[in-house]
JSON list of C-alpha atoms in Angstrom, two decimals:
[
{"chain": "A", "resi": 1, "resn": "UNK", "atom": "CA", "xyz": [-19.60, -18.32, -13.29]},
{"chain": "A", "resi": 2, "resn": "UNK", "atom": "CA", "xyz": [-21.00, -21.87, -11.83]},
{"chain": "A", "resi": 3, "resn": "UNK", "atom": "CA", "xyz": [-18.31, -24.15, -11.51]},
{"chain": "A", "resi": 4, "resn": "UNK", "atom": "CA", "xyz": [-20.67, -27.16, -10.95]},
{"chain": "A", "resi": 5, "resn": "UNK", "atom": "CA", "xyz": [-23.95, -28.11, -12.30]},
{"chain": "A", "resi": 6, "resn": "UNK", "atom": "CA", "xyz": [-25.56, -30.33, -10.02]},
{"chain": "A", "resi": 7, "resn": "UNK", "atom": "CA", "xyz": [-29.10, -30.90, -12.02]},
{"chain": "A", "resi": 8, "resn": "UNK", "atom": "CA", "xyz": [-28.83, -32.72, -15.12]},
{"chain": "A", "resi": 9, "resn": "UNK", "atom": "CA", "xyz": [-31.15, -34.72, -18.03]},
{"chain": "A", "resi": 10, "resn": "UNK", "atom": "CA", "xyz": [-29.99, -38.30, -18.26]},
{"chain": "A", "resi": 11, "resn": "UNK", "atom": "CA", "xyz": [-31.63, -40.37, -21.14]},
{"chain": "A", "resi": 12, "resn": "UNK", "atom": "CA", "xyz": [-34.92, -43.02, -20.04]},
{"chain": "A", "resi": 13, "resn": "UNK", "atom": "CA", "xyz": [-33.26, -46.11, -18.06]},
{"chain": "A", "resi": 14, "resn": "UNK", "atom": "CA", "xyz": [-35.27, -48.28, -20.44]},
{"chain": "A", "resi": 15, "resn": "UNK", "atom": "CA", "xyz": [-33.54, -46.74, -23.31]},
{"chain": "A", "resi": 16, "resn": "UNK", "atom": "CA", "xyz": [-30.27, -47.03, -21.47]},
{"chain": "A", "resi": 17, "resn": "UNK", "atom": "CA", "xyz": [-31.04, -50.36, -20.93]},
{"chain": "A", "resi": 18, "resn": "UNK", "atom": "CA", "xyz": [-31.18, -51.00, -24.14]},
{"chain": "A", "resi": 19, "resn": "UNK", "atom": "CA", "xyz": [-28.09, -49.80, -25.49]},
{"chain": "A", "resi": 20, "resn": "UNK", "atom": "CA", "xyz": [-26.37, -51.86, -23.08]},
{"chain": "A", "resi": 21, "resn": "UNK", "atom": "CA", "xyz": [-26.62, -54.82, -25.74]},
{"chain": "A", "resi": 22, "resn": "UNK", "atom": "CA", "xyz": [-25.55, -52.53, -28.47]},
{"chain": "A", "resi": 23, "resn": "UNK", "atom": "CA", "xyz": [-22.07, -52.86, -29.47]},
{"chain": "A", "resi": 24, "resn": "UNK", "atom": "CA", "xyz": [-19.71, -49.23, -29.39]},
{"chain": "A", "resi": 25, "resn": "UNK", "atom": "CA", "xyz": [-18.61, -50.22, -33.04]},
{"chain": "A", "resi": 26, "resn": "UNK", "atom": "CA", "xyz": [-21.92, -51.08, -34.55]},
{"chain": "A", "resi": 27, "resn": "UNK", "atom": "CA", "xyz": [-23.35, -47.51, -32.72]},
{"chain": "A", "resi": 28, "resn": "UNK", "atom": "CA", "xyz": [-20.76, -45.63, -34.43]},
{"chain": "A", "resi": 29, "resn": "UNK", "atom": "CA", "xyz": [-21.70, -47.08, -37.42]},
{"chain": "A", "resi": 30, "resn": "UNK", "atom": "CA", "xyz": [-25.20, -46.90, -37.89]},
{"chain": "A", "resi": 31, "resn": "UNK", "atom": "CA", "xyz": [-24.88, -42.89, -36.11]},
{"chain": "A", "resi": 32, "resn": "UNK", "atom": "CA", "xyz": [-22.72, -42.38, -39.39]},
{"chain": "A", "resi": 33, "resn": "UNK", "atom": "CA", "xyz": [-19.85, -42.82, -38.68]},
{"chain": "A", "resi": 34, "resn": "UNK", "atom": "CA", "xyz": [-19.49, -40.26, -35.79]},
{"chain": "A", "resi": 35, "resn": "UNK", "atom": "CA", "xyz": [-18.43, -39.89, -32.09]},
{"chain": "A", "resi": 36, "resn": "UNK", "atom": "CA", "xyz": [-15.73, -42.19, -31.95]},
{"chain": "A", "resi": 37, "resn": "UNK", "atom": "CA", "xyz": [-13.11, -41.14, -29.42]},
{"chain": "A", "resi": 38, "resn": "UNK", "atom": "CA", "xyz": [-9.17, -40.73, -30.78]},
{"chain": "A", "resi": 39, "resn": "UNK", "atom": "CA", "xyz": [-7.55, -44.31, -30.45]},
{"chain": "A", "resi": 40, "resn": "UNK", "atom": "CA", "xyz": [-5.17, -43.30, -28.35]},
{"chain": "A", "resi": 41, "resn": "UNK", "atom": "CA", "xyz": [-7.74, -43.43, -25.39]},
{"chain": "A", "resi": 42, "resn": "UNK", "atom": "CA", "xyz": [-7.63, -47.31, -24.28]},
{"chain": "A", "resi": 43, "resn": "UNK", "atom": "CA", "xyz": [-8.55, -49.44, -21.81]},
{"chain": "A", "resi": 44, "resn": "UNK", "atom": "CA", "xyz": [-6.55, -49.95, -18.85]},
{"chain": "A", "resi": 45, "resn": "UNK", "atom": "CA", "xyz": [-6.96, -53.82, -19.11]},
{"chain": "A", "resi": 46, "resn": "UNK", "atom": "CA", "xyz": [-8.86, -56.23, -21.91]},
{"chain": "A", "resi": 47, "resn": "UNK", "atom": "CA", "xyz": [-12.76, -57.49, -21.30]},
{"chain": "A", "resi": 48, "resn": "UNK", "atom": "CA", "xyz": [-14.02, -54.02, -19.93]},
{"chain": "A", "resi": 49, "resn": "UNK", "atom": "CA", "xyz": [-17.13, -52.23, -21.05]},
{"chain": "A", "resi": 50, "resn": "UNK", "atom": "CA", "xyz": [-19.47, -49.45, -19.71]},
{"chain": "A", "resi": 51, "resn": "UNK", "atom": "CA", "xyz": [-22.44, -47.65, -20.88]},
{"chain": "A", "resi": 52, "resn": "UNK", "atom": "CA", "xyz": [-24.49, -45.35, -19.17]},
{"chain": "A", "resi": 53, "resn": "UNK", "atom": "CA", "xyz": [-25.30, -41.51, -18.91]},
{"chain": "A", "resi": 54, "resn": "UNK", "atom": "CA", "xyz": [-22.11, -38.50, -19.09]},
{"chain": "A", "resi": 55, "resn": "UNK", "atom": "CA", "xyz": [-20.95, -36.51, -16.61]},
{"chain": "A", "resi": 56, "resn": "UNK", "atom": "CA", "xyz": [-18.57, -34.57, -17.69]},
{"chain": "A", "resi": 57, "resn": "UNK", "atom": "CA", "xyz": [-15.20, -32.94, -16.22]},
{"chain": "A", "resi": 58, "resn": "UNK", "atom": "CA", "xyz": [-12.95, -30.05, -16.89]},
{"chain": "A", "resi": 59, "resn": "UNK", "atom": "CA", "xyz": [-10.03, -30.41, -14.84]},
{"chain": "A", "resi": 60, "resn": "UNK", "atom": "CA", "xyz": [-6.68, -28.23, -14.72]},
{"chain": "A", "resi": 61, "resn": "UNK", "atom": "CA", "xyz": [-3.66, -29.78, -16.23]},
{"chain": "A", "resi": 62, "resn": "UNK", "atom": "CA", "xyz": [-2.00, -31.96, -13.66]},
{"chain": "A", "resi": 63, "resn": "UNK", "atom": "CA", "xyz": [-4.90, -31.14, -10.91]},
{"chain": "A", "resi": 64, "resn": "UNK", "atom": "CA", "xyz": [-7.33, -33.67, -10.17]},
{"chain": "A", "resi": 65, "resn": "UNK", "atom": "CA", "xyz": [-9.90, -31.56, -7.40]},
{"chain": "A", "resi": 66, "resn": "UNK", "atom": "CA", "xyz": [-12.89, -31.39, -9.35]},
{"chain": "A", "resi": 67, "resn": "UNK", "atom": "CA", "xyz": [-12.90, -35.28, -10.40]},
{"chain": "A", "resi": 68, "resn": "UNK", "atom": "CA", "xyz": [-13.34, -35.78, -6.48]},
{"chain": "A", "resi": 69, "resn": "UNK", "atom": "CA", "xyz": [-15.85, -33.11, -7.00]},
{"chain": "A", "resi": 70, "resn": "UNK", "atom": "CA", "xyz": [-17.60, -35.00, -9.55]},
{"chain": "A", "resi": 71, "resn": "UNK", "atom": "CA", "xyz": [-17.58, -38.36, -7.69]},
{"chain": "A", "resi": 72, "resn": "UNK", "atom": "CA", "xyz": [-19.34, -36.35, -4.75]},
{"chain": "A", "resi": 73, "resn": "UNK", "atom": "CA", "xyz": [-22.15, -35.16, -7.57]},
{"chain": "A", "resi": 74, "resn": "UNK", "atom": "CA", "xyz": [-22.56, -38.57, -9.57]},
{"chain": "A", "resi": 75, "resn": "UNK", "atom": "CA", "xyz": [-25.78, -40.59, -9.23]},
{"chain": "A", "resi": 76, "resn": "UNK", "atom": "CA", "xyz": [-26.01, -44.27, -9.29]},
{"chain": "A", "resi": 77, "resn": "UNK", "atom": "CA", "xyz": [-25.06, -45.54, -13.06]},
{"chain": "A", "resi": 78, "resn": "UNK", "atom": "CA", "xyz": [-22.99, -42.40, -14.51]},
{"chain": "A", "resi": 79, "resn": "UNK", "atom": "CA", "xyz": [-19.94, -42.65, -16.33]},
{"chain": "A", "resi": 80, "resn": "UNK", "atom": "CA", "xyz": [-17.52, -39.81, -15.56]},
{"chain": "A", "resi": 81, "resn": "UNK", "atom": "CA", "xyz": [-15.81, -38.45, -19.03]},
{"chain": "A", "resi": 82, "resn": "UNK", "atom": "CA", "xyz": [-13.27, -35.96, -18.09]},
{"chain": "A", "resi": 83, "resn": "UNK", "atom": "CA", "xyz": [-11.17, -33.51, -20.08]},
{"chain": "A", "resi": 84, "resn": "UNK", "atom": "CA", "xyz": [-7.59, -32.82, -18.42]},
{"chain": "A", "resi": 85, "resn": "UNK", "atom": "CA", "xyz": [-5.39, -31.97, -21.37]},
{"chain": "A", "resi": 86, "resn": "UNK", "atom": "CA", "xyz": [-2.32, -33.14, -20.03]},
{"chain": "A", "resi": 87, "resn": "UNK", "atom": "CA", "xyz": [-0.75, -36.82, -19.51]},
{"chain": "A", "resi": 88, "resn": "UNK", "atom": "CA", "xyz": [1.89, -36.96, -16.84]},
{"chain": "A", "resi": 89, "resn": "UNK", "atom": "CA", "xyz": [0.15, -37.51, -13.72]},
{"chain": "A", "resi": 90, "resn": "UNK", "atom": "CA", "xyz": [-2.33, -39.95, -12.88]},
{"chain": "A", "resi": 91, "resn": "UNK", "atom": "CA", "xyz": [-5.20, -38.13, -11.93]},
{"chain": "A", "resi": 92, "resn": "UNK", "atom": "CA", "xyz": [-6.97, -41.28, -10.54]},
{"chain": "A", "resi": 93, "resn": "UNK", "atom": "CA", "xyz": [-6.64, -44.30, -8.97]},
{"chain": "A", "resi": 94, "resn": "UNK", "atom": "CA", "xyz": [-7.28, -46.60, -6.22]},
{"chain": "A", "resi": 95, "resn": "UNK", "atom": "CA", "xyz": [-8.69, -44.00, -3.87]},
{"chain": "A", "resi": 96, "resn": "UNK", "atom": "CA", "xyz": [-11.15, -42.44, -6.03]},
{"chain": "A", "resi": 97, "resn": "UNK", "atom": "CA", "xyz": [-11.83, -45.80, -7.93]},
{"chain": "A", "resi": 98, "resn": "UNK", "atom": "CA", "xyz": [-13.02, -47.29, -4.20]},
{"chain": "A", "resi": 99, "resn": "UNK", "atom": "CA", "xyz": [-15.44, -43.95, -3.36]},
{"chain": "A", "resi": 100, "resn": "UNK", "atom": "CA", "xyz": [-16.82, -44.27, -7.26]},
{"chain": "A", "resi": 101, "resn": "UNK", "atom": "CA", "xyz": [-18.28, -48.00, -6.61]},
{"chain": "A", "resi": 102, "resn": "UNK", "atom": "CA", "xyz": [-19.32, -47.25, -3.28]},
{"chain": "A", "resi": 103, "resn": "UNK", "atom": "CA", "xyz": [-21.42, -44.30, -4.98]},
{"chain": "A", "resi": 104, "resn": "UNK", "atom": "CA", "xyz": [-22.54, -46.71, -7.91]},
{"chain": "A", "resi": 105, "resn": "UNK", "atom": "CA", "xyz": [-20.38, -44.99, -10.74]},
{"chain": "A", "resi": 106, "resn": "UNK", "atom": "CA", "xyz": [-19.73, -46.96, -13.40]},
{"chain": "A", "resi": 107, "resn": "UNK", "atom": "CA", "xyz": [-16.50, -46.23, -15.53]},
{"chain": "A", "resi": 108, "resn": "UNK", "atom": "CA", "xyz": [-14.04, -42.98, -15.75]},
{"chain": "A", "resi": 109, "resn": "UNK", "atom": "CA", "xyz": [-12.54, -42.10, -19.48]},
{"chain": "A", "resi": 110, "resn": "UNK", "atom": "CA", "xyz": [-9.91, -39.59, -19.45]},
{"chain": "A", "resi": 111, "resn": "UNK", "atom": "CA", "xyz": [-7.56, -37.79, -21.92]},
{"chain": "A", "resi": 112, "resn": "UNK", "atom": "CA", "xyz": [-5.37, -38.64, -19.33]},
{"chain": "A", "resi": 113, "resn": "UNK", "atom": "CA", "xyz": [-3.61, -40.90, -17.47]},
{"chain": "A", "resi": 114, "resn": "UNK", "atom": "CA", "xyz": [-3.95, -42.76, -13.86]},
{"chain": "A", "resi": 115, "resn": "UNK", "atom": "CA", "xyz": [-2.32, -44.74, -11.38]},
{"chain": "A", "resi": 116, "resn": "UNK", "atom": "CA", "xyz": [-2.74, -48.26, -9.50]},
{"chain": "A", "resi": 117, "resn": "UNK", "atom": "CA", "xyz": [-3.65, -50.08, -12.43]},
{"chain": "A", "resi": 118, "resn": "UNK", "atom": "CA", "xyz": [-3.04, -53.40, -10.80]},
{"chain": "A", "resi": 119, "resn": "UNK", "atom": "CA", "xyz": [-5.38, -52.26, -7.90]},
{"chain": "A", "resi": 120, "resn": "UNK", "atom": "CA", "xyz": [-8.40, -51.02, -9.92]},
{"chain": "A", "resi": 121, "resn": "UNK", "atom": "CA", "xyz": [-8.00, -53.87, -12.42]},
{"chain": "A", "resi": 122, "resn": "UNK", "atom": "CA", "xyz": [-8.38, -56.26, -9.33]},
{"chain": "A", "resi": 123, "resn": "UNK", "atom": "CA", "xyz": [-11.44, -54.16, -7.96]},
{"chain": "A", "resi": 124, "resn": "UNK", "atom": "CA", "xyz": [-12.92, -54.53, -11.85]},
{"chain": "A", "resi": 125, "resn": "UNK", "atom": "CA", "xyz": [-13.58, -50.46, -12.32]},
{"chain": "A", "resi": 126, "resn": "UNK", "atom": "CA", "xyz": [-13.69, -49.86, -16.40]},
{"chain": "A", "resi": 127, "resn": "UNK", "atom": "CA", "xyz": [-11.43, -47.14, -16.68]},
{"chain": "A", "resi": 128, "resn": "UNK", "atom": "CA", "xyz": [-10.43, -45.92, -20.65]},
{"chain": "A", "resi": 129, "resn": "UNK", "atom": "CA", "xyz": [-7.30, -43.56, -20.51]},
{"chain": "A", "resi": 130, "resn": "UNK", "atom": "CA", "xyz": [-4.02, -42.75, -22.25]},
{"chain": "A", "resi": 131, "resn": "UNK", "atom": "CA", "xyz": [-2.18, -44.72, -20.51]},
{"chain": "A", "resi": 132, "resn": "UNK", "atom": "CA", "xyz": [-0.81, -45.31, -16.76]},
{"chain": "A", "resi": 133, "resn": "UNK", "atom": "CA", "xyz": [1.30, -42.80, -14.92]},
{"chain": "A", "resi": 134, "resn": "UNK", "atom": "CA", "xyz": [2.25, -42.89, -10.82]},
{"chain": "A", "resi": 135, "resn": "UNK", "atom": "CA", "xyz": [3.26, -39.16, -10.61]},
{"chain": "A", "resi": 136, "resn": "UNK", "atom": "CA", "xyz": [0.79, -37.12, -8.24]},
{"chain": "A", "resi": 137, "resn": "UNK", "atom": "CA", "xyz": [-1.53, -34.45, -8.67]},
{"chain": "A", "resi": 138, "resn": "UNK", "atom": "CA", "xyz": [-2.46, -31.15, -7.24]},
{"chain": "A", "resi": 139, "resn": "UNK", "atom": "CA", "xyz": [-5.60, -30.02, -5.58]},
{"chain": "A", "resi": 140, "resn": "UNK", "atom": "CA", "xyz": [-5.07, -26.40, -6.23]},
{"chain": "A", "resi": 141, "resn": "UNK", "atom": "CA", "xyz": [-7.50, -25.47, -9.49]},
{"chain": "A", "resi": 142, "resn": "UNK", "atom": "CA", "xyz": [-10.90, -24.90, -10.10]},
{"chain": "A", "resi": 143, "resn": "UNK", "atom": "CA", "xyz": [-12.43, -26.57, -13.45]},
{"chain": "A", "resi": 144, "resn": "UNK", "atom": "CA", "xyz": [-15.50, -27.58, -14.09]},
{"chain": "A", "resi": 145, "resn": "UNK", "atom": "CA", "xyz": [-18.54, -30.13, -13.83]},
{"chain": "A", "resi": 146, "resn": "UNK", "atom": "CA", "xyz": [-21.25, -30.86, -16.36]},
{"chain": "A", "resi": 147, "resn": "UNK", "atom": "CA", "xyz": [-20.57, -28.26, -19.25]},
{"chain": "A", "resi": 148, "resn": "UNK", "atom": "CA", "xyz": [-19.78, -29.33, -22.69]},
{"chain": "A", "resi": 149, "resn": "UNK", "atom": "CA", "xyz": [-16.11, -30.87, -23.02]},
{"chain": "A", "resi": 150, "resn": "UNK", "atom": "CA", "xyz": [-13.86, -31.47, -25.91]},
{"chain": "A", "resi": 151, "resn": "UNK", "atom": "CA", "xyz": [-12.42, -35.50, -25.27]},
{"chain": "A", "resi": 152, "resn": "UNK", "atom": "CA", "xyz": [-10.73, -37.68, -27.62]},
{"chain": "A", "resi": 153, "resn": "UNK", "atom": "CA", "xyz": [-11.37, -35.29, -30.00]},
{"chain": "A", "resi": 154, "resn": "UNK", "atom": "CA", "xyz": [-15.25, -35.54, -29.92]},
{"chain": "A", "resi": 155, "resn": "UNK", "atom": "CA", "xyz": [-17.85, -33.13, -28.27]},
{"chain": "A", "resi": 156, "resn": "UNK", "atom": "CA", "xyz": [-19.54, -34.44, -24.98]},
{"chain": "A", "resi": 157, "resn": "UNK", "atom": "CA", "xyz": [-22.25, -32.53, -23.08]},
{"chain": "A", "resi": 158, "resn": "UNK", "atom": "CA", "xyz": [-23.27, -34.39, -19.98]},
{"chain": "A", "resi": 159, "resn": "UNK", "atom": "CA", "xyz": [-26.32, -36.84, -19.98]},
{"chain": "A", "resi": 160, "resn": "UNK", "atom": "CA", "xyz": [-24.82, -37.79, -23.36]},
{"chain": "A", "resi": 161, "resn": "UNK", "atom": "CA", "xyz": [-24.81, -41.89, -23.06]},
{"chain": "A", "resi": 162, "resn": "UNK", "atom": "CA", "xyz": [-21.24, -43.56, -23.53]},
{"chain": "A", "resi": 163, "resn": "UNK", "atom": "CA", "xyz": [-20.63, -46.97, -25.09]},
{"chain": "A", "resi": 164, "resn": "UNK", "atom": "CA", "xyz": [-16.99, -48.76, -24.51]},
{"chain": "A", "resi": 165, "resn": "UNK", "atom": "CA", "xyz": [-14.91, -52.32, -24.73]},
{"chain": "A", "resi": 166, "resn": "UNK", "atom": "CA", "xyz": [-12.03, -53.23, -26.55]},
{"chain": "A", "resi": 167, "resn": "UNK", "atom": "CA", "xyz": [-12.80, -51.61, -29.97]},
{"chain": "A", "resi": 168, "resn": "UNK", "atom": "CA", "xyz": [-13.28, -47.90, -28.03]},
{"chain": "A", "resi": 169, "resn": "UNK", "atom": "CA", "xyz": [-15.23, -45.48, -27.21]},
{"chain": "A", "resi": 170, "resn": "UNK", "atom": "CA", "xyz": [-18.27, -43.95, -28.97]},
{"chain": "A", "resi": 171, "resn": "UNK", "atom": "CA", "xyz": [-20.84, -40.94, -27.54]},
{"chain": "A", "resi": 172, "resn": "UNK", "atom": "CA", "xyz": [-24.52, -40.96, -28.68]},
{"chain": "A", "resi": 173, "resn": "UNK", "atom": "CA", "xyz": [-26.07, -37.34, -28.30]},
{"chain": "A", "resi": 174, "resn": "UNK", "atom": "CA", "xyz": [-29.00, -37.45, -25.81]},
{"chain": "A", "resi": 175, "resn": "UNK", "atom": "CA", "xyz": [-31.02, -35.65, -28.37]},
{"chain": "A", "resi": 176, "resn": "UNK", "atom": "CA", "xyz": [-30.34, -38.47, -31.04]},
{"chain": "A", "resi": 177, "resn": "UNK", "atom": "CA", "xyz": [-30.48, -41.57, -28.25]},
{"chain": "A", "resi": 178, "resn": "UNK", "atom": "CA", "xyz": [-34.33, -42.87, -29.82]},
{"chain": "A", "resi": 179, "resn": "UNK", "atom": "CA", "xyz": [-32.89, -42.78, -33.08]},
{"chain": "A", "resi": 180, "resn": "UNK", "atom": "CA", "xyz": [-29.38, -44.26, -32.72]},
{"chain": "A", "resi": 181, "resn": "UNK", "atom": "CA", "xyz": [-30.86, -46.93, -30.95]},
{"chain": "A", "resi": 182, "resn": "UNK", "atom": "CA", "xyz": [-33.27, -48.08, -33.42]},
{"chain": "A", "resi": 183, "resn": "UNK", "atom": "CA", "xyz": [-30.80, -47.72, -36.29]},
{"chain": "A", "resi": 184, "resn": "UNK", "atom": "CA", "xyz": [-28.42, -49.91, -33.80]},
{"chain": "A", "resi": 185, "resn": "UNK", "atom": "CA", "xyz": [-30.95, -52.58, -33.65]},
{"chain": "A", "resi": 186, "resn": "UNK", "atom": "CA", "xyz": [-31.79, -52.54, -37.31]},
{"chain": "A", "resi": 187, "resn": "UNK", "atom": "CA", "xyz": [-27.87, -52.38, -38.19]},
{"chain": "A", "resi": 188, "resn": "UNK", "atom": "CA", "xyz": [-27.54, -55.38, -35.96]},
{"chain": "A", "resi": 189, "resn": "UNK", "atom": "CA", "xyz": [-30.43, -57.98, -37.35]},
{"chain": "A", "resi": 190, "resn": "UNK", "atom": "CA", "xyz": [-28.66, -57.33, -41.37]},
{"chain": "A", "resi": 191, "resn": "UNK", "atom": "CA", "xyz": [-25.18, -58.87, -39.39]},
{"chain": "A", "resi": 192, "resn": "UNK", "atom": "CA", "xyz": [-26.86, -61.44, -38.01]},
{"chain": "A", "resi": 193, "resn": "UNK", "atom": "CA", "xyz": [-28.06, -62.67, -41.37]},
{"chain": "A", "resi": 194, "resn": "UNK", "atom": "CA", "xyz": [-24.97, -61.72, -42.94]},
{"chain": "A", "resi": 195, "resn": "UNK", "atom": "CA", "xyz": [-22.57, -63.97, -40.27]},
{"chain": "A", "resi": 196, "resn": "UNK", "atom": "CA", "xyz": [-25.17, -66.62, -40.80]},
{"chain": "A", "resi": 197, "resn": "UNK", "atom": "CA", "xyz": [-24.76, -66.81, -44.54]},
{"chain": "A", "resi": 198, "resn": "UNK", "atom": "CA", "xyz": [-21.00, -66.44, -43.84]},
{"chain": "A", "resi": 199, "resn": "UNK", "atom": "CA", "xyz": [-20.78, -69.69, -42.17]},
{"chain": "A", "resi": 200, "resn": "UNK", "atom": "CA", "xyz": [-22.94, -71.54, -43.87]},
{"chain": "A", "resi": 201, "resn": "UNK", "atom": "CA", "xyz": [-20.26, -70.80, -46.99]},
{"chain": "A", "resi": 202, "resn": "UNK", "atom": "CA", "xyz": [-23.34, -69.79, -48.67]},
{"chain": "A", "resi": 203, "resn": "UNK", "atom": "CA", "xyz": [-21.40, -66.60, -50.45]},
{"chain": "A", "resi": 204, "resn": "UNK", "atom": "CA", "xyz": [-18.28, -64.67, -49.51]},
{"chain": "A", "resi": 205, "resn": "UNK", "atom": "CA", "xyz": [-17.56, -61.27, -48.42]},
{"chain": "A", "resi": 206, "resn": "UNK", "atom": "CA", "xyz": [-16.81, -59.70, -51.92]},
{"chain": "A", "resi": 207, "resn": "UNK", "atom": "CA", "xyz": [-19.93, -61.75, -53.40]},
{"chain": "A", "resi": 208, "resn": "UNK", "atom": "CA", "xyz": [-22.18, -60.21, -50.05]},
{"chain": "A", "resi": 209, "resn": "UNK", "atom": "CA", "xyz": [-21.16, -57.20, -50.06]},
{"chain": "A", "resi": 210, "resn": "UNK", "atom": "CA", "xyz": [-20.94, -56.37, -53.36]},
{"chain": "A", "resi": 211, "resn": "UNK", "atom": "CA", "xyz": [-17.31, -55.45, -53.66]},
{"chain": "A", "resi": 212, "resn": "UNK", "atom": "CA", "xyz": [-16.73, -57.55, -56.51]},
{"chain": "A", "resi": 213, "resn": "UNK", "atom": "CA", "xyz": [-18.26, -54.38, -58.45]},
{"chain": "A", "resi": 214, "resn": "UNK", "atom": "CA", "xyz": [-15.96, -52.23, -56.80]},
{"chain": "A", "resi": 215, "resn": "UNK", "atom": "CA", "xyz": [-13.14, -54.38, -58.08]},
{"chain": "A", "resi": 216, "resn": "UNK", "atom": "CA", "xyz": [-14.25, -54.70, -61.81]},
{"chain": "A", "resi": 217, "resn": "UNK", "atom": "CA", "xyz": [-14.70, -51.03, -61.54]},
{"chain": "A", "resi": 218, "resn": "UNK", "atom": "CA", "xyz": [-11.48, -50.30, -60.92]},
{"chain": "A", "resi": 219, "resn": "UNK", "atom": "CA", "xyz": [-10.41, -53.04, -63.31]},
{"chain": "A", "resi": 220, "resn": "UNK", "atom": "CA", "xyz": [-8.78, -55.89, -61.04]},
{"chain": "A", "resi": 221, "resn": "UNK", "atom": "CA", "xyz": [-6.71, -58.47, -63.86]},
{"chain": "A", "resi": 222, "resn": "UNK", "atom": "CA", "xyz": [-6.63, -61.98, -62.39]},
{"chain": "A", "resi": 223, "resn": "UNK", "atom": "CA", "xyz": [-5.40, -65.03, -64.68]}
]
């Protein structure tokens, strides 16, 4: 079997472009409420974000060989998503965070941990993991590059496009990129005229969004 896929289908740049002003939340929204990574997968400092085309990883438990393998691959823009299964070792840090900006990559998220978090923070790589962890890894393991992966506990196929800051991580389905997007946009423009009728004190949240109803339905007693 091919361990590595080198040729893959990444989504229009001006559709890319695009979602860059999109926030992750308001994509997982108006996508219905799906592809939101597991909380648990954070990241490594506050103020980061990425977005840009998948390319996915299967790595060994506690062996990091093919994420070198996949920094070799990337093109200029990708985010590397990789699927390691196993937290005690930080399969990346400074090293590999130095060759991925030389190479234009723009983010890592891992089901995982890494290492030198002081040193990639101060280099400004957005990396969403599990957490930080100094013990080493092995190079001893073939896994794979660019299948379908299980991480965070949603499916990722690579060329999917990833969206991340603070809130988390959400993963738009190449197929469904046109149509997220526009449904983004649209979600977008009713918030604006909602926080804009918010501050002017105009109504409040139970009058705008119609959970007063909700609350006489379930027959709320005030006095």
């Amino acid at each position: 079997m091919v361990n590595v896929i080198t040729k893959i289908e990444r989504p229009k740049k001006e559709v890319l472009k695009q979602f860059e002003y999109e926030a992750p939340a308001t994509v997982y929204e108006a996508q219905g409420k799906i592809g939101a990574m597991m909380s648990d997968i954070k990241p490594i400092y506050s103020g980061m974000k990425i977005c840009g085309p998948v390319i996915t990883v299967q790595c060994h438990p506690g062996d990091n060989i093919m994420l070198h393998k996949a920094v070799a691959i990337a093109q200029p823009g990708d985010v590397i998503v990789a699927s390691v299964s196993y937290s005690e070792a930080g399969y990346w840090g400074e090293v590999l965070t130095t060759a991925a900006q030389a190479r234009g990559i723009r983010g890592l998220v891992i089901d995982g941990s890494v290492r030198d978090g002081l040193a990639i923070r101060k280099r400004g790589f957005p990396i969403f993991s599990k957490g930080l962890c100094m013990k080493g890894t092995v190079k001893e393991t073939l896994g794979f590059v660019n299948y379908p992966i299980m991480c965070g506990n949603v499916l990722v196929k690579p060329g999917d496009i990833i969206l991340g800051d603070d809130d988390g991580i959400v993963i738009v389905p190449k197929e469904k990129a046109q149509d997220t997007l526009k449904k983004s946009q649209d979600r977008e423009k009713k918030e604006q005229i909602m926080m804009e009728k918010l501050t002017s004190g105009e109504l409040t949240t139970l009058e705008l969004l119609g959970f007063n109803k909700i609350l006489k339905a379930k027959g709320l007693q005030e006095e």
